[in-house]
Structure formats: structure tokens, C-alpha cells
GROMACS .gro file of C-alpha atoms in nm:
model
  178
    1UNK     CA    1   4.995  -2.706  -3.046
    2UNK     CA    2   4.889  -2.320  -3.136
    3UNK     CA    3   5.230  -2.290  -3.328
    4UNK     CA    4   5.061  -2.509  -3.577
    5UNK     CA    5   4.766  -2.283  -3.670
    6UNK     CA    6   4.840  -1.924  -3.882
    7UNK     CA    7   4.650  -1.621  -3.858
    8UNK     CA    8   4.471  -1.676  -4.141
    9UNK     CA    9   4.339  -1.996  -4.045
   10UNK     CA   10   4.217  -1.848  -3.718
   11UNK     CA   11   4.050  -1.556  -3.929
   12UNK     CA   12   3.883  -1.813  -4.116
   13UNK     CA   13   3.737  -2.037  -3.854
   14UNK     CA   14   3.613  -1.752  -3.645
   15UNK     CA   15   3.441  -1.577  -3.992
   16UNK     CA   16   3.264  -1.983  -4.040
   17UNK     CA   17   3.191  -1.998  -3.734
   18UNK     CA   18   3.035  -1.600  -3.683
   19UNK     CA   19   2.853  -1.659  -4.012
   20UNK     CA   20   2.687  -2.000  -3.894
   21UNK     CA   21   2.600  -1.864  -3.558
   22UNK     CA   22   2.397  -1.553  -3.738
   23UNK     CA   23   2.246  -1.817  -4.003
   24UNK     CA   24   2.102  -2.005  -3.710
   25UNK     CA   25   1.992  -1.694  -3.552
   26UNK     CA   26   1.795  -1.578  -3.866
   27UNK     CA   27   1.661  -1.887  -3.943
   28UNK     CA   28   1.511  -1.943  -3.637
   29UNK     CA   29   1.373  -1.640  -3.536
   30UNK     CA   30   1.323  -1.441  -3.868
   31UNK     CA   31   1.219  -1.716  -4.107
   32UNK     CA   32   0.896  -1.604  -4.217
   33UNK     CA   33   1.086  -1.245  -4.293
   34UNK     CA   34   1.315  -1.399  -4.500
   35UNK     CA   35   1.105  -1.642  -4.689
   36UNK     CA   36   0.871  -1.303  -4.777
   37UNK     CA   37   1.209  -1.145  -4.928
   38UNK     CA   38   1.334  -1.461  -5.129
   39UNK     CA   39   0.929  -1.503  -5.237
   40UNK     CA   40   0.898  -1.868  -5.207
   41UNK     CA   41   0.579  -1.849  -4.935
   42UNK     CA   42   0.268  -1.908  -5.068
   43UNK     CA   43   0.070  -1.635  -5.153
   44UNK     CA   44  -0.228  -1.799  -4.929
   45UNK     CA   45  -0.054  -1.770  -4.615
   46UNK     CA   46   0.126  -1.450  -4.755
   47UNK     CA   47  -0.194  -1.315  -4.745
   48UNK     CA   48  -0.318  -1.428  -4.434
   49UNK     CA   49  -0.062  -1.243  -4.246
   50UNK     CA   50  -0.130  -0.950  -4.419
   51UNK     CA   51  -0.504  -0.970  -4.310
   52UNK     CA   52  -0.449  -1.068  -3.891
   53UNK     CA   53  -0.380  -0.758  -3.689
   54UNK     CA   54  -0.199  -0.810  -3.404
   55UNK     CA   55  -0.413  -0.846  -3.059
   56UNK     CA   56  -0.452  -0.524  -2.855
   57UNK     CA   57  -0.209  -0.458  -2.501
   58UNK     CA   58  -0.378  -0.379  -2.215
   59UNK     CA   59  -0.235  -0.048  -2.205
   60UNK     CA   60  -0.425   0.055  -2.517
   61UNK     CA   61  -0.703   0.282  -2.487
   62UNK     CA   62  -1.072   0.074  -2.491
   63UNK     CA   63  -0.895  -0.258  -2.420
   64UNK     CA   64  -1.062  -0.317  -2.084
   65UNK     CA   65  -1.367  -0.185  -2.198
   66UNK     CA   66  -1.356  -0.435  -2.476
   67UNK     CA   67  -1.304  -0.721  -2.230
   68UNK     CA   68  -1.594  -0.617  -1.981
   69UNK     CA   69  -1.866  -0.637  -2.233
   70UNK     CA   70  -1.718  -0.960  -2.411
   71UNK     CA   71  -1.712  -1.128  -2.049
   72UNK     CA   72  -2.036  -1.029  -1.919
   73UNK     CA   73  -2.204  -1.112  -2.244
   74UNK     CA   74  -2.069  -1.476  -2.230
   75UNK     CA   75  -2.047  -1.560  -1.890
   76UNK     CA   76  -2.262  -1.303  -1.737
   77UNK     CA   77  -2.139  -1.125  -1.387
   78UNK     CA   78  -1.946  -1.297  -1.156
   79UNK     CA   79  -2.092  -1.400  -0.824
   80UNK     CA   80  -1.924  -1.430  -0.497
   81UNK     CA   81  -1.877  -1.783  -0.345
   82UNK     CA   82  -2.152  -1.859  -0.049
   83UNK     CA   83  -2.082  -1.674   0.282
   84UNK     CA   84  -1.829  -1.379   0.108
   85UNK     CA   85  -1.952  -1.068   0.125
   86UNK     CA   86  -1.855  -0.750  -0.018
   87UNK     CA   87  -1.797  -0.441   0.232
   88UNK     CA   88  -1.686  -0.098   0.240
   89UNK     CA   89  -1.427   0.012   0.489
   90UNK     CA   90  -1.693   0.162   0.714
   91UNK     CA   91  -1.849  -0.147   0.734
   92UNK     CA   92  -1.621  -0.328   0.931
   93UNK     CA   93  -1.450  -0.315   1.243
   94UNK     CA   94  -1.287  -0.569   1.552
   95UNK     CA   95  -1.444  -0.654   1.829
   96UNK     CA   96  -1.603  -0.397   2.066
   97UNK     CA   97  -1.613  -0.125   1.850
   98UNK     CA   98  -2.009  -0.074   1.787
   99UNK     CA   99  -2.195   0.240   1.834
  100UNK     CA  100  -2.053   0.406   2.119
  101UNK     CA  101  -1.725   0.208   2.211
  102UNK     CA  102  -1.614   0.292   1.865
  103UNK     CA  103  -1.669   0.686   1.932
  104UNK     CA  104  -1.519   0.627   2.276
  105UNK     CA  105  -1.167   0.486   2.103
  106UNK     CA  106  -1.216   0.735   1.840
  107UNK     CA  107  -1.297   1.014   1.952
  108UNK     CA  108  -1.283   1.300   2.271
  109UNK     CA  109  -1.175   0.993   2.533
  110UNK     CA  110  -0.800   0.916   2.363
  111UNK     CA  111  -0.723   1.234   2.275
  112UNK     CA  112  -0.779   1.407   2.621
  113UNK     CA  113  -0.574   1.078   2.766
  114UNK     CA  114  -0.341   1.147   2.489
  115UNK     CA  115  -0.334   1.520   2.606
  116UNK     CA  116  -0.279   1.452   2.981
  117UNK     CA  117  -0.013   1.228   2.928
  118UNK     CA  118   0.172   1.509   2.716
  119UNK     CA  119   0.089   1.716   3.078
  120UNK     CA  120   0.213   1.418   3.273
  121UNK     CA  121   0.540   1.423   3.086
  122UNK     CA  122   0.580   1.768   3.015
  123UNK     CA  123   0.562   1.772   3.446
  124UNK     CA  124   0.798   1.493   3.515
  125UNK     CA  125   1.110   1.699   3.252
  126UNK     CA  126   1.067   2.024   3.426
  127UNK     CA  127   1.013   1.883   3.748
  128UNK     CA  128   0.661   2.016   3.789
  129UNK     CA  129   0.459   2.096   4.082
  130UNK     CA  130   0.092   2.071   4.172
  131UNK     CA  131   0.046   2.383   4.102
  132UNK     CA  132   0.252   2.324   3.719
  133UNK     CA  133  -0.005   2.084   3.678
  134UNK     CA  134  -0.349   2.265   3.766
  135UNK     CA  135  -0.238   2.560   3.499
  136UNK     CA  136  -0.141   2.330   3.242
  137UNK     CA  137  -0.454   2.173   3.335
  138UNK     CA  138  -0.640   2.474   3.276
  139UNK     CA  139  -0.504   2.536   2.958
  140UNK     CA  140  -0.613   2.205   2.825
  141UNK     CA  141  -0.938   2.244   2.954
  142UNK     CA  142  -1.007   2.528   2.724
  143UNK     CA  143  -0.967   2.275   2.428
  144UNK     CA  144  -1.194   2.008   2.576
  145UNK     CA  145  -1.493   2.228   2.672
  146UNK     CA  146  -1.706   1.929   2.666
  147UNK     CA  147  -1.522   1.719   2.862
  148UNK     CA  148  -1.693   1.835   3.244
  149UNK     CA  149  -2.058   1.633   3.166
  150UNK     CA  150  -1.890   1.340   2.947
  151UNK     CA  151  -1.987   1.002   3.113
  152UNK     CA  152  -1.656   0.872   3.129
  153UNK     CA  153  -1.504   1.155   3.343
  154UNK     CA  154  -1.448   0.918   3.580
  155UNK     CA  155  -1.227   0.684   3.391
  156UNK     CA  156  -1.054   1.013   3.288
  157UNK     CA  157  -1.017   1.150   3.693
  158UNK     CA  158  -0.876   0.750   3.773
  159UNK     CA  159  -0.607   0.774   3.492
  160UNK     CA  160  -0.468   1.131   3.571
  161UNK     CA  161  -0.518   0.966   3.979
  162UNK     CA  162  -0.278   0.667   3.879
  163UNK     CA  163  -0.028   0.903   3.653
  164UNK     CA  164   0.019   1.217   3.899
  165UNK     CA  165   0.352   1.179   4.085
  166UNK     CA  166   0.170   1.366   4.327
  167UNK     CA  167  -0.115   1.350   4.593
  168UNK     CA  168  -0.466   1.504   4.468
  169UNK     CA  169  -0.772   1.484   4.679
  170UNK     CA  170  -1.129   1.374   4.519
  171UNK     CA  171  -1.242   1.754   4.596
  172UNK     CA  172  -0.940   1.838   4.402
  173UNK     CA  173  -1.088   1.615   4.104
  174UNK     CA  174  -1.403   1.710   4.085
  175UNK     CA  175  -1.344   2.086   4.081
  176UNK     CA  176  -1.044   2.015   3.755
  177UNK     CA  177  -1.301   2.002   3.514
  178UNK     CA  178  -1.532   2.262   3.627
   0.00000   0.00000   0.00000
């Protein structure tokens, strides 16, 4: 079936073919362009294109300046449905964490905890003694100087009671943070 077509003819229907599909192209899309060239549109709407300046991006410098005094002159400021508030970060927190339970999970309480169990781990990879401990102990007791009248040294003394792999009397606790 090929064998019956030539080069030429080939040549020919793909130039017809190329030179309708740009035709189309330019027609649709560049029609206004073209009609300007040839000077068959009117010279009212001619005109009218000339006049209209395109609508500023967003990007453009005084665009949302533009739009904030446009919408609050028309519409005036928005308000918040009933019930929604608007808060800072600081304003906000879960459950329990008012006044002083929020400095207690803040604040000298986790990171002594945090501290000990450093202590307690440090202890269990060297295969620490009683008496490992009570240095170390001493060591971090020079970073938490406040730590001997706090009001939850107790909590603190059950903790490192529960976490020591080894025996410590209550004498023994009482006299760590002194």
C-alpha cells in the first residue's frame, strides 16, 4: 500500500498538514495579534486595548497594600465567628499546666530527673558502685544549687529510690542534697 505513495507526495501532505496545524494554532490563540497586523479591527476596540493595563500580580510591590484598604473600605474588618478566639502561643496550653504545674514540667523538676537518669545510666555501663553514684551525685549537685529546699524533693528522692540498682537508706537521702 506505501509503494503507491512517492516522496513527494509524502513531502506534500506533511507541509498541508504542518501548515494547517500552525494556522489553527495562530488563529486561536493569537487572533487579536494578527487582526492588529492585517488592520481590519476596529479602531474602537483597537483603542480600548491600548487604554486597559493589565491587573497587578501579587508579587508586585503595593499589591497587598492595595487590597487591604479596598477590602476594609467595602466590607469593613472581618470578625471571627461566635466562640473563636484569637490567642498567642503563650496563651494556651493542655490540661494541668497552670501556674505552677507548668513551671514544674518546665522547669528545675525534668531537668534534674533528666540529669539523674544520665547518672543512672552512666552507672549501669561502667558498672558503678554506691560510691560511683554519691560523686557523680555531687557533681550534679553543684548545678542544681537550688534543688535541697524545692518542695518536690521528695518526688525527686522516690525516683532516684525506684532507679538505683542499689540499696540507699532514707538517712542516705536526706543528707544527698545537703
Amino acid at each position: 500500500m506505501l509503494q503507491n505513495f512517492t516522496w513527494q507526495h509524502f513531502l506534500v501532505a506533511a507541509s498541508v498538514l504542518t501548515l494547517v496545524w500552525y494556522l489553527a494554532v495562530i488563529l486561536l490563540f493569537y487572533r487579536r495579534k494578527v487582526l492588529n497586523l492585517l488592520g481590519r479591527q476596529s479602531e474602537a476596540t483597537s483603542d480600548n486595548l491600548k487604554d486597559t493595563a493589565p491587573l497587578p500580580h501579587r508579587w508586585e510591590k503595593g499589591v497587598d497594600i492595595l487590597a487591604d484598604q479596598d477590602e476594609s473600605e467595602v466590607m469593613g474588618k472581618a470578625k471571627l465567628p461566635e466562640g473563636m478566639f484569637l490567642l498567642s502561643s503563650a496563651d494556651f496550653g493542655f490540661a494541668g499546666t497552670k501556674g505552677k504545674d507548668k513551671e514544674q514540667q518546665l522547669g528545675l523538676v525534668p531537668d534534674i530527673l533528666q540529669d539523674i537518669r544520665l547518672v543512672f545510666k552512666t552507672l549501669a555501663e561502667k558498672d558503678g558502685k554506691k560510691k560511683d553514684f554519691f560523686i557523680m551525685f555531687d557533681q550534679m549537685k553543684g548545678v542544681y544549687p537550688k534543688m535541697a529546699g524545692h518542695p518536690n524533693i521528695t518526688q525527686i528522692n522516690e525516683f532516684i529510690l525506684d532507679h538505683a540498682s542499689f540499696h540507699l537508706t532514707l538517712e542516705e537521702l536526706e543528707n544527698l542534697w545537703d
